[in-house]
Short mmCIF file of N, CA, C and O in Angstrom, two decimals:
data_model
loop_
_atom_site.label_atom_id
_atom_site.label_comp_id
_atom_site.label_asym_id
_atom_site.label_seq_id
_atom_site.Cartn_x
_atom_site.Cartn_y
_atom_site.Cartn_z
N MET A 16 -1.83 -18.73 -9.49
CA MET A 16 -2.05 -17.29 -9.91
C MET A 16 -0.92 -16.89 -10.67
O MET A 16 0.22 -17.10 -10.52
N THR A 17 -1.26 -16.29 -11.79
CA THR A 17 -0.35 -15.74 -12.73
C THR A 17 0.55 -14.51 -12.18
O THR A 17 -0.14 -14.04 -11.25
N VAL A 18 1.47 -14.03 -12.83
CA VAL A 18 2.23 -13.03 -12.30
C VAL A 18 1.46 -11.73 -12.59
O VAL A 18 1.27 -10.87 -11.79
N THR A 19 0.65 -11.65 -13.58
CA THR A 19 -0.05 -10.67 -14.04
C THR A 19 -1.40 -10.48 -12.89
O THR A 19 -1.42 -9.31 -12.56
N SER A 20 -1.81 -11.46 -12.71
CA SER A 20 -2.91 -11.37 -11.78
C SER A 20 -2.40 -10.89 -10.25
O SER A 20 -3.21 -10.07 -9.56
N HIS A 21 -1.35 -11.64 -9.98
CA HIS A 21 -0.46 -11.15 -8.52
C HIS A 21 -0.29 -9.75 -8.64
O HIS A 21 -0.63 -9.19 -7.44
N ILE A 22 0.36 -9.11 -9.77
CA ILE A 22 0.23 -7.73 -9.79
C ILE A 22 -0.84 -6.81 -9.64
O ILE A 22 -0.93 -6.00 -9.00
N ALA A 23 -1.89 -7.37 -10.19
CA ALA A 23 -3.13 -6.70 -10.16
C ALA A 23 -3.89 -6.63 -8.85
O ALA A 23 -4.20 -5.97 -8.02
N GLU A 24 -3.65 -7.74 -7.85
CA GLU A 24 -4.10 -7.89 -6.55
C GLU A 24 -2.90 -7.04 -5.68
O GLU A 24 -3.44 -6.31 -4.89
N LEU A 25 -1.67 -6.92 -6.01
CA LEU A 25 -0.88 -6.06 -5.32
C LEU A 25 -1.30 -4.45 -5.60
O LEU A 25 -1.07 -3.56 -4.61
N LYS A 26 -1.54 -4.30 -6.93
CA LYS A 26 -2.08 -2.71 -7.08
C LYS A 26 -3.45 -2.56 -6.26
O LYS A 26 -3.48 -1.35 -5.84
N ARG A 27 -4.07 -3.35 -6.20
CA ARG A 27 -5.40 -3.23 -5.44
C ARG A 27 -4.93 -2.77 -4.02
O ARG A 27 -5.85 -2.17 -3.34
N LYS A 28 -4.23 -3.88 -3.28
CA LYS A 28 -3.70 -3.41 -2.17
C LYS A 28 -3.18 -2.14 -1.99
O LYS A 28 -3.41 -1.43 -0.73
N HIS A 29 -2.37 -1.89 -2.94
CA HIS A 29 -1.54 -0.53 -2.56
C HIS A 29 -2.59 0.70 -2.82
O HIS A 29 -2.47 1.51 -2.10
N GLU A 30 -3.71 0.51 -3.75
CA GLU A 30 -4.66 1.51 -3.78
C GLU A 30 -5.44 1.61 -2.31
O GLU A 30 -5.67 2.65 -1.90
N SER A 31 -5.90 0.59 -1.70
CA SER A 31 -6.48 0.35 -0.47
C SER A 31 -5.67 1.16 0.69
O SER A 31 -6.10 2.06 1.20
N LEU A 32 -4.41 0.85 0.50
CA LEU A 32 -3.68 1.52 1.47
C LEU A 32 -3.30 3.07 1.47
O LEU A 32 -3.54 3.85 2.24
N SER A 33 -3.48 3.51 0.26
CA SER A 33 -3.36 4.80 -0.43
C SER A 33 -4.54 5.71 0.37
O SER A 33 -4.49 6.74 0.97
N ASP A 34 -5.67 4.86 0.21
CA ASP A 34 -6.79 5.55 0.72
C ASP A 34 -6.96 5.58 2.36
O ASP A 34 -7.45 6.56 3.13
N LYS A 35 -6.41 4.54 2.90
CA LYS A 35 -6.18 4.39 4.61
C LYS A 35 -5.19 5.76 4.90
O LYS A 35 -5.41 6.18 6.06
N VAL A 36 -4.20 5.85 4.28
CA VAL A 36 -3.31 6.72 4.64
C VAL A 36 -4.15 8.04 4.48
O VAL A 36 -4.03 8.99 5.21
N GLU A 37 -4.63 8.51 3.38
CA GLU A 37 -5.41 9.55 3.36
C GLU A 37 -6.41 9.88 4.43
O GLU A 37 -6.43 11.12 4.91
N ARG A 38 -7.08 8.89 4.79
CA ARG A 38 -8.25 9.15 5.73
C ARG A 38 -7.46 9.42 7.31
O ARG A 38 -7.87 10.18 8.13
N ALA A 39 -6.18 8.50 7.44
CA ALA A 39 -5.77 8.72 8.60
C ALA A 39 -4.98 10.20 8.83
O ALA A 39 -4.98 10.51 10.12
N GLN A 40 -4.61 10.85 7.69
CA GLN A 40 -3.91 11.94 7.75
C GLN A 40 -4.75 13.02 7.94
O GLN A 40 -4.56 14.08 8.53
N ARG A 41 -6.38 12.86 7.70
CA ARG A 41 -7.32 13.95 7.73
C ARG A 41 -7.84 13.35 9.23
O ARG A 41 -8.63 14.51 9.72
N SER A 42 -7.63 12.70 9.89
CA SER A 42 -8.14 12.37 11.32
C SER A 42 -7.12 12.59 12.31
O SER A 42 -6.22 12.21 12.26
N PRO A 43 -7.56 13.58 13.13
CA PRO A 43 -6.76 14.12 14.38
C PRO A 43 -6.39 13.14 15.28
O PRO A 43 -5.11 13.46 15.95
N GLY A 44 -7.06 12.13 15.29
CA GLY A 44 -6.66 11.26 16.54
C GLY A 44 -5.89 9.94 16.31
O GLY A 44 -5.47 9.26 16.99
N ILE A 45 -5.30 9.85 15.09
CA ILE A 45 -4.35 8.92 14.47
C ILE A 45 -2.78 9.27 14.80
O ILE A 45 -2.35 10.47 14.46
N ASP A 46 -2.42 8.44 15.16
CA ASP A 46 -0.75 8.40 15.71
C ASP A 46 0.05 8.32 14.49
O ASP A 46 -0.18 7.82 13.52
N ALA A 47 0.95 9.38 14.67
CA ALA A 47 1.72 9.45 13.20
C ALA A 47 2.64 8.26 13.07
O ALA A 47 3.04 7.92 11.90
N LEU A 48 2.85 7.40 14.17
CA LEU A 48 3.53 6.24 14.20
C LEU A 48 2.65 5.09 13.13
O LEU A 48 3.20 4.22 12.24
N GLN A 49 1.34 5.08 13.12
CA GLN A 49 0.58 4.37 12.45
C GLN A 49 0.41 4.61 11.00
O GLN A 49 0.28 3.77 10.23
N ILE A 50 0.45 5.90 10.65
CA ILE A 50 0.41 6.65 9.51
C ILE A 50 1.67 6.13 8.85
O ILE A 50 1.87 5.87 7.69
N ALA A 51 2.89 6.03 9.39
CA ALA A 51 4.46 5.90 8.92
C ALA A 51 4.05 4.30 8.65
O ALA A 51 4.82 3.92 7.63
N GLU A 52 3.50 3.32 9.52
CA GLU A 52 3.48 2.11 9.27
C GLU A 52 2.66 1.69 8.02
O GLU A 52 2.90 0.94 7.27
N LEU A 53 1.57 2.50 7.78
CA LEU A 53 0.71 2.29 6.59
C LEU A 53 1.89 2.72 5.36
O LEU A 53 1.57 1.80 4.40
N LYS A 54 2.38 3.74 5.37
CA LYS A 54 3.28 4.23 4.41
C LYS A 54 4.39 3.25 4.16
O LYS A 54 4.61 2.93 2.97
N LYS A 55 5.08 2.65 5.24
CA LYS A 55 5.91 1.61 5.15
C LYS A 55 5.29 0.50 4.53
O LYS A 55 6.19 -0.22 3.30
N GLN A 56 4.39 -0.02 4.48
CA GLN A 56 3.73 -1.07 3.77
C GLN A 56 3.29 -0.78 2.45
O GLN A 56 3.21 -1.80 1.73
N LYS A 57 2.81 0.39 2.23
CA LYS A 57 2.52 0.88 0.79
C LYS A 57 3.65 0.85 -0.32
O LYS A 57 3.67 0.20 -1.20
N MET A 58 5.03 1.23 0.74
CA MET A 58 6.38 1.32 -0.20
C MET A 58 6.49 -0.03 -0.44
O MET A 58 7.10 -0.38 -1.61
N LYS A 59 6.22 -0.96 0.09
CA LYS A 59 7.01 -2.27 0.09
C LYS A 59 6.14 -2.92 -1.01
O LYS A 59 6.90 -3.85 -1.76
N LEU A 60 4.63 -2.82 -0.97
CA LEU A 60 3.88 -3.27 -2.15
C LEU A 60 4.34 -2.44 -3.44
O LEU A 60 4.64 -3.40 -4.43
N LYS A 61 4.73 -1.51 -3.32
CA LYS A 61 5.29 -0.64 -4.71
C LYS A 61 6.45 -1.18 -5.31
O LYS A 61 6.63 -1.36 -6.36
N GLU A 62 7.36 -1.53 -4.23
CA GLU A 62 8.42 -2.26 -4.54
C GLU A 62 8.41 -3.62 -5.06
O GLU A 62 9.04 -3.88 -6.23
N GLU A 63 7.41 -4.26 -4.59
CA GLU A 63 7.15 -5.69 -5.24
C GLU A 63 6.58 -5.63 -6.41
O GLU A 63 7.00 -6.33 -7.49
N ILE A 64 5.69 -4.50 -6.75
CA ILE A 64 5.15 -4.23 -7.88
C ILE A 64 6.34 -4.09 -9.17
O ILE A 64 6.14 -4.64 -10.29
N GLY A 65 6.88 -3.29 -8.73
CA GLY A 65 8.35 -2.85 -9.65
C GLY A 65 9.20 -3.99 -9.92
O GLY A 65 9.26 -4.23 -11.10
N ARG A 66 9.44 -4.74 -8.98
CA ARG A 66 10.10 -5.73 -9.08
C ARG A 66 9.56 -6.87 -9.98
O ARG A 66 10.20 -7.60 -10.97
N LEU A 67 8.31 -7.26 -9.75
CA LEU A 67 7.67 -8.10 -10.53
C LEU A 67 7.26 -7.80 -11.99
O LEU A 67 7.36 -8.61 -12.86
N SER A 68 7.17 -6.29 -12.09
CA SER A 68 6.69 -5.95 -13.78
C SER A 68 7.94 -5.90 -14.35
O SER A 68 7.95 -5.60 -15.63
N SER A 69 9.17 -6.00 -13.78
CA SER A 69 10.51 -5.88 -14.61
C SER A 69 10.85 -7.06 -15.66
O SER A 69 10.25 -8.12 -15.24
#
């Protein structure tokens, strides 16, 4: 896997997590800790994308 394809895959995962966070925030039954965990995963992906893009 090339760095470019790896970055593209990470961006797809980041976008998927963004969608999950949005849906979770609109759902009244979702625990705030679950949303925080999704956001944490999303941030880790963004950091890795930034690191690999440098």
